Amino acid sequence: MIGIIAAAITGFTGFIIHLLLISNGFVKINPDWCIKKLKRHAQLLLAIWVLLIPVFYSIFVNISQRSPIDVTAIDTNPVLGYFYGIFFFLMFFFVYLTFYYVVDRSVSSRIMIEIERSPNKRLTYAEIMKVYDMDTKYKNETQGMVEGGFVKFDGKYYSNTPKGLAVAMVTAYYKKLFRLGKGG
Amino acid sequence: MLLAVCLAVIFFADFLAAHFIIFHFNPPKRRFRMLMMLVLASILAYTVIYWALYFIGVQRVFNGLINVRVVDAAGGLAVYFFFYYAYFHQIIVFDRSVTPRMMVEIHQSLAGKLSLDEIKARYSLENKIKKELEDMDIMDRIRKKDGYYVNTKKGLSHAKIIHALRDYLHIGGHQ
């Protein structure tokens, strides 16, 4: 349990450092960059993660030694242990879900598959666009949003539901905060 | 604590097996709903087994195997990595997801609503494909040669794995 607390404190500290470095321009991230901006975020986060490992260990040791509660009793408590296991299960599931959605929905994966399926294993841009029908893609995406309850369609116009509005506002805020540009 | 982590690993593997079997032999229409049902079923099974093992005294045996402080520290380190993974993943989702971008365009429009043609004018999926091709070139997944896009070795193995999983799980038909 102390490990999770130390991880939460150290993790939160790292996220604040990440945001401060980006917002103050100490680390340059141009919203017009493509994958390069995500690479820059990844490099920065990895560096912060590695540099804060000693901080994690220090917090863990300090809490263990200074806690007024018997930490061994906490670690062997069966109820806390039960929820600890559920937390780990959900953690594994979340990580798996990120890979599942790459398999299910990744545009770049679809393009590579279509190239591989083609007779000469190569495609021009025009051939990719013919295989990857844009009208179908727009239809699938808008239909998905309607089915998911994010937008409603009145026969001509799409408008956000409260759920979609919440997603839109959070997304717009995060795109500004992390200097991601319009994206999509 | 060690017992709980071991059971979490076992029941996650059990979830994966059930997920692969069901999606392959009886593909559900509502896939996310099925995933959630499988998660709940796995948690229920974990609950029953965990408490059964606790009451017969197995937890005491596990607690004696490795020092609980070591398990706590290792578990904390795994969680520490997970927090960063989740944080970075959310940046990717906010940057590259299609539907949130559409919802933002609808939200930022004057009337708060857009027709399909208006969505297409504000957010070009053709430009998205062009950017994806540029990104794949930077990431060494494809190469452009004489006007043609060709998979690199990395891109080819990526394509084969994803294609095999899509076929086996009957997913990926709507992207």
Coordinates of C-alpha atoms in Angstrom, one line a residue:
Chain A
M1 CA 0.0 0.0 0.0
I2 CA 2.9 2.4 0.8
G3 CA 4.2 1.7 -2.7
I4 CA 1.0 2.9 -4.3
I5 CA 1.1 6.0 -2.2
A6 CA 4.7 6.7 -3.0
A7 CA 3.9 6.0 -6.7
A8 CA 1.0 8.5 -6.6
I9 CA 3.0 11.3 -5.0
T10 CA 6.0 10.8 -7.3
G11 CA 3.8 10.4 -10.4
F12 CA 1.8 13.5 -9.6
T13 CA 5.0 15.5 -9.0
G14 CA 6.3 14.3 -12.4
F15 CA 3.2 15.4 -14.2
I16 CA 3.4 18.9 -12.7
I17 CA 7.1 19.1 -13.8
H18 CA 6.1 18.0 -17.3
L19 CA 3.4 20.6 -17.5
L20 CA 5.6 23.4 -16.1
L21 CA 8.4 22.5 -18.6
I22 CA 6.0 22.7 -21.6
S23 CA 3.9 25.7 -20.5
N24 CA 7.0 27.8 -19.8
G25 CA 8.7 26.9 -23.1
F26 CA 11.7 25.2 -21.4
V27 CA 10.9 22.2 -23.6
K28 CA 9.8 23.3 -27.1
I29 CA 6.8 21.5 -28.6
N30 CA 5.4 22.9 -31.8
P31 CA 1.7 22.1 -32.3
D32 CA 2.3 21.9 -36.0
W33 CA 4.7 19.0 -35.7
C34 CA 3.2 15.6 -36.5
I35 CA 4.5 12.5 -34.6
K36 CA 7.5 14.6 -33.5
K37 CA 5.5 16.4 -30.9
L38 CA 4.4 13.0 -29.4
K39 CA 8.0 11.8 -29.5
R40 CA 9.1 14.9 -27.6
H41 CA 6.4 14.3 -25.0
A42 CA 7.5 10.6 -24.7
Q43 CA 11.2 11.6 -24.3
L44 CA 10.4 14.2 -21.7
L45 CA 8.1 11.9 -19.7
L46 CA 10.7 9.0 -19.8
A47 CA 13.4 11.4 -18.6
I48 CA 11.2 12.6 -15.7
W49 CA 10.1 9.1 -14.8
V50 CA 13.7 7.8 -14.6
L51 CA 15.0 10.9 -12.7
L52 CA 12.2 10.6 -10.1
I53 CA 12.8 6.9 -9.3
P54 CA 15.2 7.8 -6.4
V55 CA 12.4 10.2 -5.2
F56 CA 9.9 7.3 -5.3
Y57 CA 12.3 5.1 -3.3
S58 CA 13.0 7.9 -0.8
I59 CA 9.3 8.6 -0.2
F60 CA 8.6 4.9 0.1
V61 CA 11.3 4.4 2.8
N62 CA 10.3 7.6 4.6
I63 CA 6.7 6.7 4.8
S64 CA 7.5 3.2 5.9
Q65 CA 9.8 4.4 8.7
R66 CA 7.9 7.4 9.9
S67 CA 4.4 6.0 9.7
P68 CA 2.6 5.8 13.1
I69 CA 0.7 2.8 11.8
D70 CA 2.3 -0.7 11.6
V71 CA 2.9 -0.9 7.9
T72 CA 3.4 -4.6 8.0
A73 CA -0.1 -4.9 9.4
I74 CA -1.4 -2.9 6.4
D75 CA 0.5 -5.0 3.9
T76 CA -0.9 -8.2 5.4
N77 CA -4.5 -6.9 5.9
P78 CA -6.7 -9.2 3.8
V79 CA -9.3 -6.5 2.9
L80 CA -6.6 -4.1 1.6
G81 CA -4.9 -7.0 -0.1
Y82 CA -8.2 -7.9 -1.9
F83 CA -8.5 -4.3 -3.3
Y84 CA -4.8 -4.3 -4.1
G85 CA -5.4 -7.3 -6.4
I86 CA -8.4 -5.6 -8.1
F87 CA -6.3 -2.5 -8.7
F88 CA -3.6 -4.6 -10.4
F89 CA -6.2 -6.4 -12.5
L90 CA -7.7 -3.2 -13.7
M91 CA -4.2 -1.8 -14.4
F92 CA -3.5 -4.8 -16.6
F93 CA -6.8 -4.4 -18.3
F94 CA -6.3 -0.7 -19.0
V95 CA -2.9 -1.4 -20.6
Y96 CA -4.4 -4.3 -22.6
L97 CA -7.3 -1.9 -23.8
T98 CA -4.7 0.5 -25.2
F99 CA -3.4 -2.3 -27.4
Y100 CA -6.8 -3.6 -28.2
Y101 CA -7.8 -0.2 -29.6
V102 CA -4.7 0.0 -31.7
V103 CA -5.7 -3.4 -33.2
D104 CA -9.3 -2.4 -33.6
R105 CA -9.1 1.2 -34.8
S106 CA -5.6 2.2 -35.9
V107 CA -5.6 4.1 -39.2
S108 CA -1.9 3.5 -39.8
S109 CA -2.2 -0.2 -39.2
R110 CA -5.0 -0.3 -41.8
I111 CA -2.9 1.5 -44.3
M112 CA 0.1 -1.0 -43.8
I113 CA -2.3 -3.9 -44.1
E114 CA -3.8 -2.5 -47.4
I115 CA -0.3 -2.0 -48.8
E116 CA 0.6 -5.6 -47.9
R117 CA -2.7 -6.9 -49.5
S118 CA -2.1 -5.1 -52.8
P119 CA -0.8 -7.2 -55.7
N120 CA 2.6 -5.5 -55.9
K121 CA 2.7 -4.7 -52.2
R122 CA 2.9 -1.0 -52.9
L123 CA 0.3 1.7 -53.3
T124 CA 0.3 5.3 -54.5
Y125 CA -1.5 7.9 -52.4
A126 CA -4.5 7.9 -54.8
E127 CA -4.7 4.1 -54.5
I128 CA -4.7 4.3 -50.7
M129 CA -7.5 6.8 -50.8
K130 CA -9.5 4.6 -53.2
V131 CA -9.1 1.6 -50.8
Y132 CA -9.7 3.7 -47.7
D133 CA -13.1 5.2 -48.6
M134 CA -13.5 8.6 -46.9
D135 CA -17.3 8.7 -47.1
T136 CA -17.5 5.4 -45.3
K137 CA -15.0 6.6 -42.7
Y138 CA -17.0 9.8 -42.0
K139 CA -20.2 7.7 -41.9
N140 CA -18.7 5.1 -39.5
E141 CA -17.3 7.8 -37.2
T142 CA -20.5 9.9 -37.0
Q143 CA -22.6 6.8 -36.6
G144 CA -20.3 5.7 -33.8
M145 CA -20.7 9.0 -32.0
V146 CA -24.5 8.8 -32.3
E147 CA -24.6 5.2 -31.0
G148 CA -22.2 6.1 -28.2
G149 CA -24.5 8.9 -27.1
F150 CA -21.9 11.7 -27.8
V151 CA -23.8 13.5 -30.5
K152 CA -27.4 13.6 -31.8
F153 CA -28.5 13.8 -35.4
D154 CA -31.7 15.6 -36.3
G155 CA -31.7 14.5 -39.9
K156 CA -29.3 17.3 -41.1
Y157 CA -27.2 18.5 -38.2
Y158 CA -25.0 16.9 -35.6
S159 CA -25.0 18.5 -32.2
N160 CA -23.2 17.4 -29.0
T161 CA -25.1 15.8 -26.2
P162 CA -24.0 16.7 -22.6
K163 CA -21.6 13.7 -22.8
G164 CA -20.2 14.9 -26.1
L165 CA -19.9 18.5 -24.8
A166 CA -17.9 17.3 -21.8
V167 CA -15.6 15.3 -24.1
A168 CA -15.2 18.3 -26.5
M169 CA -14.4 20.7 -23.7
V170 CA -11.9 18.4 -22.0
T171 CA -10.3 17.6 -25.4
A172 CA -10.0 21.3 -26.4
Y173 CA -8.4 22.1 -23.0
Y174 CA -5.9 19.2 -23.2
K175 CA -5.0 20.1 -26.8
K176 CA -4.1 23.6 -25.6
L177 CA -2.4 22.5 -22.4
F178 CA -0.1 19.9 -24.1
R179 CA 0.4 22.1 -27.3
L180 CA -1.1 19.5 -29.5
G181 CA -2.6 21.7 -32.1
K182 CA -6.0 20.8 -33.7
G183 CA -4.9 17.2 -34.1
G184 CA -7.3 14.4 -34.9
Chain B
M1 CA -0.5 -8.8 -0.9
L2 CA 1.6 -11.3 -3.0
L3 CA -1.4 -13.6 -3.1
A4 CA -3.6 -10.8 -4.4
V5 CA -1.1 -9.9 -7.2
C6 CA -0.7 -13.5 -8.2
L7 CA -4.4 -14.0 -8.4
A8 CA -4.7 -10.7 -10.4
V9 CA -2.2 -12.1 -12.9
I10 CA -4.0 -15.4 -13.1
F11 CA -7.5 -13.9 -13.5
F12 CA -6.2 -11.4 -16.1
A13 CA -4.9 -14.3 -18.1
D14 CA -8.2 -16.0 -17.7
F15 CA -10.0 -12.8 -18.9
L16 CA -7.7 -12.8 -22.0
A17 CA -8.4 -16.4 -22.8
A18 CA -12.2 -16.0 -22.5
H19 CA -12.0 -12.8 -24.6
F20 CA -10.0 -14.5 -27.4
I21 CA -12.3 -17.6 -27.4
I22 CA -15.6 -15.7 -27.4
F23 CA -14.5 -13.1 -29.9
H24 CA -13.2 -15.8 -32.2
F25 CA -16.0 -18.4 -32.1
N26 CA -19.0 -16.2 -31.3
P27 CA -18.1 -12.5 -32.2
P28 CA -20.3 -10.2 -30.2
K29 CA -22.1 -7.2 -31.9
R30 CA -21.5 -5.0 -28.9
R31 CA -17.8 -5.6 -28.3
F32 CA -17.0 -3.1 -25.6
R33 CA -20.0 -4.3 -23.6
M34 CA -18.8 -7.9 -23.9
L35 CA -15.3 -6.8 -22.7
M36 CA -16.9 -5.2 -19.6
M37 CA -18.9 -8.3 -18.9
L38 CA -15.8 -10.4 -19.1
V39 CA -14.0 -8.0 -16.7
L40 CA -16.8 -8.2 -14.2
A41 CA -16.9 -12.0 -14.5
S42 CA -13.2 -12.2 -13.9
I43 CA -13.4 -9.8 -10.9
L44 CA -16.2 -12.0 -9.4
A45 CA -14.2 -15.1 -9.9
Y46 CA -11.1 -13.4 -8.3
T47 CA -13.3 -12.4 -5.3
V48 CA -14.5 -15.9 -4.7
I49 CA -11.1 -17.5 -5.1
Y50 CA -9.3 -14.9 -3.1
W51 CA -11.5 -15.1 0.0
A52 CA -11.7 -18.9 -0.3
L53 CA -7.9 -19.1 -0.3
Y54 CA -7.7 -16.6 2.6
F55 CA -10.0 -18.6 4.8
I56 CA -8.1 -21.8 4.2
G57 CA -4.9 -20.0 5.2
V58 CA -3.1 -19.7 1.9
Q59 CA -2.4 -16.0 2.4
R60 CA -0.2 -16.7 5.4
V61 CA 1.9 -19.0 3.3
F62 CA 2.3 -16.4 0.5
N63 CA 3.2 -13.6 3.0
G64 CA 6.0 -15.8 4.2
L65 CA 7.5 -16.4 0.8
I66 CA 8.8 -12.9 0.1
N67 CA 9.2 -10.0 2.5
V68 CA 6.0 -7.9 2.2
R69 CA 8.1 -4.7 2.1
V70 CA 9.8 -6.0 -1.1
V71 CA 6.5 -6.9 -2.6
D72 CA 5.1 -3.5 -1.7
A73 CA 8.0 -1.6 -3.2
A74 CA 8.0 -3.7 -6.4
G75 CA 4.2 -3.2 -6.7
G76 CA 4.6 0.5 -6.2
L77 CA 7.3 0.7 -8.9
A78 CA 4.9 -1.1 -11.3
V79 CA 2.1 1.3 -10.4
Y80 CA 4.6 4.2 -10.8
F81 CA 5.3 3.0 -14.4
F82 CA 1.6 2.5 -15.1
F83 CA 0.7 6.1 -14.1
Y84 CA 3.2 7.4 -16.7
Y85 CA 2.0 5.0 -19.3
A86 CA -1.6 6.1 -18.7
Y87 CA -0.7 9.8 -18.7
F88 CA 1.2 9.5 -22.0
H89 CA -1.6 7.4 -23.5
Q90 CA -4.1 10.1 -22.7
I91 CA -1.9 12.7 -24.6
I92 CA -2.0 10.4 -27.6
V93 CA -5.7 9.9 -27.4
F94 CA -6.4 13.6 -27.2
D95 CA -4.0 14.3 -30.1
R96 CA -5.0 11.7 -32.6
S97 CA -8.6 10.6 -31.9
V98 CA -11.0 11.4 -34.7
T99 CA -14.3 11.6 -32.8
P100 CA -13.2 14.0 -30.1
R101 CA -11.8 16.3 -32.8
M102 CA -15.3 16.2 -34.5
M103 CA -17.0 17.0 -31.2
V104 CA -14.6 19.9 -30.6
E105 CA -15.5 21.2 -34.1
I106 CA -19.2 20.9 -33.4
H107 CA -18.7 22.6 -30.0
Q108 CA -16.7 25.5 -31.5
S109 CA -19.1 26.1 -34.4
L110 CA -21.3 29.3 -34.2
A111 CA -24.6 27.4 -34.0
G112 CA -23.2 24.5 -31.9
K113 CA -24.2 22.1 -34.6
L114 CA -22.8 21.1 -38.0
S115 CA -24.0 19.1 -41.0
L116 CA -21.8 16.3 -42.4
D117 CA -20.5 18.6 -45.2
E118 CA -19.6 21.3 -42.6
I119 CA -17.7 18.7 -40.5
K120 CA -15.9 17.5 -43.7
A121 CA -15.0 21.2 -44.5
R122 CA -13.6 21.8 -41.0
Y123 CA -11.9 18.4 -40.4
S124 CA -10.4 16.7 -43.5
L125 CA -9.8 13.0 -43.0
E126 CA -7.8 13.1 -46.2
N127 CA -5.4 15.4 -44.5
K128 CA -5.3 12.9 -41.6
I129 CA -4.3 10.1 -43.9
K130 CA -1.6 12.4 -45.4
K131 CA -0.3 13.1 -41.9
E132 CA -0.5 9.4 -40.9
L133 CA 1.7 8.6 -44.0
E134 CA 4.2 11.2 -43.0
D135 CA 4.3 9.9 -39.4
M136 CA 4.7 6.3 -40.6
D137 CA 7.7 7.4 -42.7
I138 CA 9.3 9.1 -39.7
M139 CA 8.6 6.1 -37.6
D140 CA 10.2 3.8 -40.2
R141 CA 7.0 1.8 -40.9
I142 CA 6.8 2.8 -44.6
R143 CA 8.9 4.3 -47.3
K144 CA 7.9 6.4 -50.3
K145 CA 9.7 5.4 -53.5
D146 CA 8.9 6.6 -57.0
G147 CA 5.5 7.8 -55.9
Y148 CA 4.6 4.4 -54.2
Y149 CA 4.3 3.7 -50.5
V150 CA 6.0 0.4 -49.4
N151 CA 6.1 -1.2 -46.0
T152 CA 9.5 -1.5 -44.3
K153 CA 10.4 -4.7 -42.4
K154 CA 9.1 -3.0 -39.3
G155 CA 5.9 -2.0 -41.0
L156 CA 5.4 -5.4 -42.5
S157 CA 5.7 -7.3 -39.2
H158 CA 3.4 -4.7 -37.6
A159 CA 0.9 -5.2 -40.4
K160 CA 1.0 -9.0 -40.2
I161 CA 0.5 -9.1 -36.4
I162 CA -2.4 -6.6 -36.5
H163 CA -4.0 -8.3 -39.5
A164 CA -3.8 -11.7 -37.8
L165 CA -5.3 -10.3 -34.6
R166 CA -8.1 -8.5 -36.4
D167 CA -8.9 -11.7 -38.4
Y168 CA -8.9 -13.9 -35.3
L169 CA -10.9 -11.6 -33.0
H170 CA -13.2 -10.4 -35.9
I171 CA -12.5 -6.7 -35.1
G172 CA -11.2 -3.7 -37.0
G173 CA -13.8 -3.6 -39.7
H174 CA -14.9 0.0 -39.1
Q175 CA -11.8 2.1 -39.0

